[in-house]
Coordinates of C-alpha atoms in Angstrom, one line a residue:
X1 CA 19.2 -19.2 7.2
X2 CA 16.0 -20.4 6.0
X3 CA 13.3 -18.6 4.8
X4 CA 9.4 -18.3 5.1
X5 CA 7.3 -17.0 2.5
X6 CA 3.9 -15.8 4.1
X7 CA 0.5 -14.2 2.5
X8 CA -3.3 -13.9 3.6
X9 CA -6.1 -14.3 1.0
X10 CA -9.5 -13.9 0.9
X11 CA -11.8 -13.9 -2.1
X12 CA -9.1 -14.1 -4.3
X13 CA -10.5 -17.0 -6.8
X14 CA -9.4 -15.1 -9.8
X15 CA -6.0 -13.8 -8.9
X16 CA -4.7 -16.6 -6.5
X17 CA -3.6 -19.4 -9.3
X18 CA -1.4 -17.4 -11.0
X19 CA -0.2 -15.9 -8.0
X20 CA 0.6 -19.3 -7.0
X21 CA 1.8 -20.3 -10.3
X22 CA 4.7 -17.1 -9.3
X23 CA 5.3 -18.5 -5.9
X24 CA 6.5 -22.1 -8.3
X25 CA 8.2 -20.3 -10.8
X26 CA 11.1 -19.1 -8.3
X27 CA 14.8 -19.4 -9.0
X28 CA 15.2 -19.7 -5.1
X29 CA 12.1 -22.0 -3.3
X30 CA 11.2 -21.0 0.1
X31 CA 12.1 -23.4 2.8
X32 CA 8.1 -23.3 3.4
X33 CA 5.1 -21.1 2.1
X34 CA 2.0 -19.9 4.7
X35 CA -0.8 -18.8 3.7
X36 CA -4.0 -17.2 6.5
X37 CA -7.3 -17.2 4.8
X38 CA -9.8 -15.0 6.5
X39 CA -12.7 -17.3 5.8
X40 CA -13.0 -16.8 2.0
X41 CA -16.8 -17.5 0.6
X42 CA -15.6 -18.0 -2.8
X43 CA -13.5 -20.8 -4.4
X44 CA -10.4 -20.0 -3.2
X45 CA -9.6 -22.2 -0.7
X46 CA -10.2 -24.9 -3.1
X47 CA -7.9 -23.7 -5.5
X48 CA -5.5 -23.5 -3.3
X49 CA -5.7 -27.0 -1.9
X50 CA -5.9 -28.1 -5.2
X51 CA -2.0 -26.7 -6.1
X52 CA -0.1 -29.5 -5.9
X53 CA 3.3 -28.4 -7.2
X54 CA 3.3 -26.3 -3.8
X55 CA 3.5 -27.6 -0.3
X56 CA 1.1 -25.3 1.2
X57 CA 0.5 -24.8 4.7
X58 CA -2.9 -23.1 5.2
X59 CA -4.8 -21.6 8.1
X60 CA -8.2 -20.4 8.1
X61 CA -9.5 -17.8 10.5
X62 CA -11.7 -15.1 10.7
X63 CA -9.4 -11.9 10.7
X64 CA -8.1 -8.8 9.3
X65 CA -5.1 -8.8 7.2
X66 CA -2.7 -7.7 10.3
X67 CA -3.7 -10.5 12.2
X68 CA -3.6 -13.3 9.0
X69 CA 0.1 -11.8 8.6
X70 CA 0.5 -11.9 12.6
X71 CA -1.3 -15.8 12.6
X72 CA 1.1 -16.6 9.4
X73 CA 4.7 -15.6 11.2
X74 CA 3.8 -17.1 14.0
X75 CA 3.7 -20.8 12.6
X76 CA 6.0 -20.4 10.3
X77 CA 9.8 -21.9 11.7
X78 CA 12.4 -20.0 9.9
X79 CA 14.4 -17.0 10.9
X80 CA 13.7 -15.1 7.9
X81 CA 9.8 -14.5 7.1
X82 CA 8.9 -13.1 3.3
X83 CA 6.0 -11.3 2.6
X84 CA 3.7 -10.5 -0.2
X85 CA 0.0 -10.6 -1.1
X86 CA -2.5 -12.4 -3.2
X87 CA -3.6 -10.0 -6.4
X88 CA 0.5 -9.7 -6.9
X89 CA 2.9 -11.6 -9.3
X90 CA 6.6 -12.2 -8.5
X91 CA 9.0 -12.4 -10.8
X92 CA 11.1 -15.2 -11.0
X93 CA 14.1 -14.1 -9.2
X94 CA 12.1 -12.3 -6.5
X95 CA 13.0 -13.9 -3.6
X96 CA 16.6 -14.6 -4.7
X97 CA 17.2 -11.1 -4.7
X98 CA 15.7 -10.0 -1.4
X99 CA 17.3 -13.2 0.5
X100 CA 20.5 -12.0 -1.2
X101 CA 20.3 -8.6 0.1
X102 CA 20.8 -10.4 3.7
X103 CA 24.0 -10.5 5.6
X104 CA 24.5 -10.6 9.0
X105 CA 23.9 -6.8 9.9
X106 CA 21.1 -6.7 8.3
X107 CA 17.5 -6.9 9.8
X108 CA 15.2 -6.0 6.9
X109 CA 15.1 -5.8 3.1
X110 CA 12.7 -3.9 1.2
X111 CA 11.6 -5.3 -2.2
X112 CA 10.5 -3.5 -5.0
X113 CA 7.3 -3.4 -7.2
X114 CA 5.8 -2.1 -10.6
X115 CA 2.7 -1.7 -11.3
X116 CA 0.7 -3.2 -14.6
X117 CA -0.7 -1.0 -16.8
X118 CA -3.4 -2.6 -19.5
X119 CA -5.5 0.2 -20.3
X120 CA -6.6 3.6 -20.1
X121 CA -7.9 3.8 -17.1
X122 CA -5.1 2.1 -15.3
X123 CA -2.5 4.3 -16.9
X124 CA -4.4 7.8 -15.7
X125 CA -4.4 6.0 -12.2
X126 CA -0.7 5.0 -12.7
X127 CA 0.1 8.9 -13.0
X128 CA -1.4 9.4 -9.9
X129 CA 0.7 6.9 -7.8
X130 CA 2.8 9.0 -6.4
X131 CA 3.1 7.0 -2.5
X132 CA 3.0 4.1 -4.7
X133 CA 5.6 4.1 -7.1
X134 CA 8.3 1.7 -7.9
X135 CA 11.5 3.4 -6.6
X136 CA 15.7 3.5 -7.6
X137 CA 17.1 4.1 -3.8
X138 CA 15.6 3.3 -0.7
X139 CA 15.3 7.5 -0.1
X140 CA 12.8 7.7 -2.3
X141 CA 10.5 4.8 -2.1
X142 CA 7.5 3.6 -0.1
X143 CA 8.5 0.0 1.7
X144 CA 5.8 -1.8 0.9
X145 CA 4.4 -5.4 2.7
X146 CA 3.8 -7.0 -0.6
X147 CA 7.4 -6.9 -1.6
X148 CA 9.6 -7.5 1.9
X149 CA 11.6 -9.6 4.1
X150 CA 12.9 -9.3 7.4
X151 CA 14.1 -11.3 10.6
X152 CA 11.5 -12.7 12.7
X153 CA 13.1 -10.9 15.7
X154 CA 12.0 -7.5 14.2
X155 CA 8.1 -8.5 14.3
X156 CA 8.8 -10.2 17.5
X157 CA 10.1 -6.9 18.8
X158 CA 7.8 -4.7 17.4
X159 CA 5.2 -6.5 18.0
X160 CA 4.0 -7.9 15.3
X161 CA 1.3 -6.0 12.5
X162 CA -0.9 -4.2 14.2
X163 CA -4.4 -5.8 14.6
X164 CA -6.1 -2.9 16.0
X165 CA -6.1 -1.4 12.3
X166 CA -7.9 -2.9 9.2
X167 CA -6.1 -0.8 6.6
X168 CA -2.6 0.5 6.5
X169 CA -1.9 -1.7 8.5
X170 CA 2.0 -2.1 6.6
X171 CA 2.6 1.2 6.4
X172 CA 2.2 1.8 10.3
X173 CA 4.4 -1.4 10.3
X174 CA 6.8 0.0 8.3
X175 CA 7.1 3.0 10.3
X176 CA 7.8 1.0 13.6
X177 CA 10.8 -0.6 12.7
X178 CA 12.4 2.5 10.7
X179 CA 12.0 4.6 13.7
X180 CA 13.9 1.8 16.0
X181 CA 16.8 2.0 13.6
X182 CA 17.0 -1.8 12.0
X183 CA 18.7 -2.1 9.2
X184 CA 17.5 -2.1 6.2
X185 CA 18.4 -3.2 2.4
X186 CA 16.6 -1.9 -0.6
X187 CA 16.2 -4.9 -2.9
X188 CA 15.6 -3.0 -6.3
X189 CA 15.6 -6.3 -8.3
X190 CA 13.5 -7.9 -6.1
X191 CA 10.0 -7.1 -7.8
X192 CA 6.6 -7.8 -7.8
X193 CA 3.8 -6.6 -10.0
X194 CA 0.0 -5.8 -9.3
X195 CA -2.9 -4.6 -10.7
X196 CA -5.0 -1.5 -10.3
X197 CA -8.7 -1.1 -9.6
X198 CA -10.7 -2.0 -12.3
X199 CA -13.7 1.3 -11.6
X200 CA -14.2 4.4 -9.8
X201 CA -16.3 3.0 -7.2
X202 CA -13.3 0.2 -6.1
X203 CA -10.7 3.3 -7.2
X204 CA -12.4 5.4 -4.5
X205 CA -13.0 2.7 -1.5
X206 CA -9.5 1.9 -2.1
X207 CA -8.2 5.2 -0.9
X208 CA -11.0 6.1 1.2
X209 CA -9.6 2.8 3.6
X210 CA -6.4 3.5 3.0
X211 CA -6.9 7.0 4.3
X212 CA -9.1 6.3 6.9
X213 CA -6.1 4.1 8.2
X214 CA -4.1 7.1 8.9
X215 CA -6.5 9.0 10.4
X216 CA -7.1 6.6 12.7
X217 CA -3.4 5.5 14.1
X218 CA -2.6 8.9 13.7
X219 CA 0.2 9.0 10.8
X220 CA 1.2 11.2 7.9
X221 CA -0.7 14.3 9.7
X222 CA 1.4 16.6 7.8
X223 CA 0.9 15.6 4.4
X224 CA -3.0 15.2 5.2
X225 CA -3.1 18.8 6.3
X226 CA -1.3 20.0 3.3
X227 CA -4.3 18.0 0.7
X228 CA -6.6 20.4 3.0
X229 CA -4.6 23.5 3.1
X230 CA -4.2 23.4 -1.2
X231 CA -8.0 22.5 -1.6
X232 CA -9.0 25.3 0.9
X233 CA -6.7 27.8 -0.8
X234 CA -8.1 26.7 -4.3
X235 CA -11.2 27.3 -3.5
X236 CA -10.8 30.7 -1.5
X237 CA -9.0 32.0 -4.8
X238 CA -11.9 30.2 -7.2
X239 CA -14.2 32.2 -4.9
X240 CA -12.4 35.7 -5.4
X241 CA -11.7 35.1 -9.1
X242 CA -15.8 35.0 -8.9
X243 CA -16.5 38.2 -6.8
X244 CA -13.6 40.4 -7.3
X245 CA -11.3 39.7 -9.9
X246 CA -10.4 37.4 -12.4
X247 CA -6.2 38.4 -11.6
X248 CA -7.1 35.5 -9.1
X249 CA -7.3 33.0 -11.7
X250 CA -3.4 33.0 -12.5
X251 CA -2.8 31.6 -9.1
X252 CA -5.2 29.2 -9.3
X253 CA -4.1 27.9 -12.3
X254 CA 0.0 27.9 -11.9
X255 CA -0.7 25.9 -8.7
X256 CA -3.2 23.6 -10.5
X257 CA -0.4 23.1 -13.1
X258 CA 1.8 22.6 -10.7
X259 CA -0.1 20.0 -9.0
X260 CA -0.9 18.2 -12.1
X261 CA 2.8 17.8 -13.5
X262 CA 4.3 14.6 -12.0
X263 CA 0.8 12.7 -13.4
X264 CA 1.7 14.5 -16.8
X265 CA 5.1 13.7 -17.1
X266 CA 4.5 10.1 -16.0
X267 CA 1.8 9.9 -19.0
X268 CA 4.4 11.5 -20.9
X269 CA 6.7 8.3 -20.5
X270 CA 3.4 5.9 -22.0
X271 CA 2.9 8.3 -24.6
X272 CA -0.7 8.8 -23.4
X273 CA -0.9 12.7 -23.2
X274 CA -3.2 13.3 -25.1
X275 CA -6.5 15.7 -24.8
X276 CA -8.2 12.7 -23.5
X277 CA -5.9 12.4 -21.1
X278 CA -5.6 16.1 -20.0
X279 CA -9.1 16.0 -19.4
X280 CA -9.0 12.4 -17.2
X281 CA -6.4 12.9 -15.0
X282 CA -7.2 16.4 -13.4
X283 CA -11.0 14.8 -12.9
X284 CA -9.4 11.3 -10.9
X285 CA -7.1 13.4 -8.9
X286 CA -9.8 15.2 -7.4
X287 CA -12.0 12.5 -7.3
X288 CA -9.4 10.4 -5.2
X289 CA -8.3 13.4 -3.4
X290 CA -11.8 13.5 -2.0
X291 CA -11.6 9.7 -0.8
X292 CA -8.5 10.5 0.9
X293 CA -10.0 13.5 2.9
X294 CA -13.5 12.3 3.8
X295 CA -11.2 9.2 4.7
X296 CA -9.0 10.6 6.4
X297 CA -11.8 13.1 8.4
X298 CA -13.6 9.6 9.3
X299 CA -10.6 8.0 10.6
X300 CA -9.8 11.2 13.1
X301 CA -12.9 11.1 14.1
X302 CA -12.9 7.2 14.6
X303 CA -9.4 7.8 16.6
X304 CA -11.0 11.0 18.7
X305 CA -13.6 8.8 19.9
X306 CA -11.5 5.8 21.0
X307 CA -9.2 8.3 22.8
X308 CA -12.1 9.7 24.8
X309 CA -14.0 6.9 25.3
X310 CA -10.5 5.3 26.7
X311 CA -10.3 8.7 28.8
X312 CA -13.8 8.6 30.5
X313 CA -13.0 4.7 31.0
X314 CA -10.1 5.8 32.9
X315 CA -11.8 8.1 35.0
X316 CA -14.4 6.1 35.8
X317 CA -12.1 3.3 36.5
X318 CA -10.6 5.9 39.2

C-alpha cells in the first residue's frame, strides 16, 4: 500500500518551514507529498519551492480548503491519502502510526492531536476546547482532518470534501463516512500539534466561521440549541434575580459553576488557577460563545435562503 500525504496552504510564510521541516523529520516517508495552494500573496510558495530535502508536488488554484484537499487527492496515485494542515507539526512517528493502524478491514484511521500552550492566553483558550481536545478512545474524541488517513475509495465514495462549504468543511466530512459505517482506527500515537489564535479578534472569527459552517450544512442542531436554551435561561433568571428576588441568583450561579468546571479543572492540570484566571476564563467563554451563536444564526440564515431560493427556482422551473 502506498501512501499520499496531502495539505493546502495559503499565507502560511511563517508556519509552513517548520511544518515542512515535520513532514522530513518522519520515521516513515510518504510515497509522495501534495500540497494545493489557493493563490497565496505572501512568500509561501517560494518557500516551499525552495525545500529541497522534499519532493514536493504543488498546485496552485484559486479555491477553498475543501476543494485544495478535493484538487490534492485527486492527483495524488496512492491508495492511501494522509491528511493534515499547514500551522500544524507532526511528530516524528506520525505517519508511522496512522499507516500502522491499517489492515485490510480497515477504511479509515483517525490521528490524534495536542494542542501547544505558550502563554496565558493560550492556556485560558485551551480550557475551553472542549470539541477540540486531544482524546484516549475513539468514543470520546473529535476526528479531525489535520490528523487522518483513509482509503481513497472512501472520498471517492463520498464524494469527496465538500466544496459548497468554506468552513467545517472536515467535520461535515467526518460525518459522511461515520454514518455509512467505514471502518475506522483511532491512531492515539499518531499526533500532531498546533497552535491557538494569537488575539480576541482572530479568537472570535475563528469560531464565528466555524459556526457559521454548521449553520449552514445544517449539523450539530442540538448542541446549538442547547448554547441558546442555557443563555436564554441565564438571562430569564438574571432578570428575576433583578425584579423579584435575589433566591434566583442560586440557580444562576450553580449552573454557571457548572458550566465553568471542565475549563477549571483543565487549568487545574497547568496549575494556572489562579484569580487571574477565574476572572479570564468565564469572560472568553462568553465572548466565544457569542461568535458561535451570531455564527451560527448567520449560517441558518445563509442555508434558509439557499433552500428557498432553490425552491422558487424549482417552481419557476415548473
Amino acid at each position: 500500500m502506498g501512501i499520499s500525504l496531502i495539505a493546502t496552504v495559503k499565507n502560511e510564510q511563517d508556519s509552513i518551514p517548520e511544518f515542512l521541516h515535520s513532514i522530513a523529520r518522519q520515521t516513515m516517508k510518504p510515497d509522495e507529498i501534495v500540497i494545493v495552494d489557493g493563490l497565496s500573496t505572501d512568500n509561501t510558495v517560494a518557500l516551499i519551492k525552495d525545500f529541497t530535502s522534499l519532493k514536493i508536488r504543488l498546485i496552485e488554484e484559486k479555491c477553498n480548503i475543501a476543494r485544495g484537499r478535493n484538487i490534492a487527492i485527486s492527483h495524488s496515485t496512492n491508495d492511501i491519502i494522509a491528511v493534515t494542515d499547514a500551522g500544524c507539526i507532526l511528530a516524528t512517528d506520525w505517519l508511522e502510526n496512522l499507516f500502522r493502524q491499517f489492515d485490510d478491514d480497515i477504511d479509515v484511521v483517525a490521528g490524534n492531536y495536542t494542542i501547544t500552550v505558550s502563554s496565558f492566553f493560550d492556556a485560558c483558550q485551551f480550557s475551553l476546547m472542549g470539541l477540540f481536545k486531544s482524546g484516549k478512545t475513539l468514543d470520546d474524541f473529535v476526528i479531525s482532518s489535520r490528523s487522518l488517513a483513509f482509503r481513497k475509495k472512501v472520498w471517492q465514495e463520498i464524494g469527496g470534501y465538500p466544496e459548497w462549504l468554506n468552513y467545517s468543511e472536515d467535520t461535515y466530512f467526518h460525518e459522511q463516512f461515520k454514518a455509512q459505517n467505514f471502518k475506522i482506527n483511532f491512531a492515539r500515537n499518531a499526533i500532531v500539534k498546533w497552535s491557538l489564535r494569537k488575539n480576541m479578534k482572530d479568537l472570535f472569527k475563528q469560531f464565528f466561521l466555524y459556526m457559521e459552517g454548521d449553520g449552514i450544512s445544517g449539523m450539530h442542531v442540538r448542541r446549538h440549541a442547547l448554547r441558546f436554551i442555557t443563555y436564554g435561561t441565564a438571562a430569564i433568571l438574571l432578570w428575576l434575580s433583578i425584579t423579584h428576588s435575589r433566591y434566583f441568583l442560586i440557580p444562576l450561579v450553580f449552573g454557571a459553576w457548572f458550566y465553568l468546571s471542565s475549563p477549571f479543572s483543565k487549568l487545574r492540570e497547568l496549575n494556572l488557577l489562579d484569580w487571574k484566571s477565574l476572572l479570564a476564563v468565564p469572560a472568553m467563554l462568553v465572548f466565544i460563545d457569542i461568535a458561535k451563536m451570531s455564527g451560527y444564526l448567520s449560517g441558518f440564515r445563509k442555508r434558509i435562503k439557499s433552500l428557498y431560493a432553490r425552491r422558487t427556482g424549482a417552481c419557476d422551473g415548473a
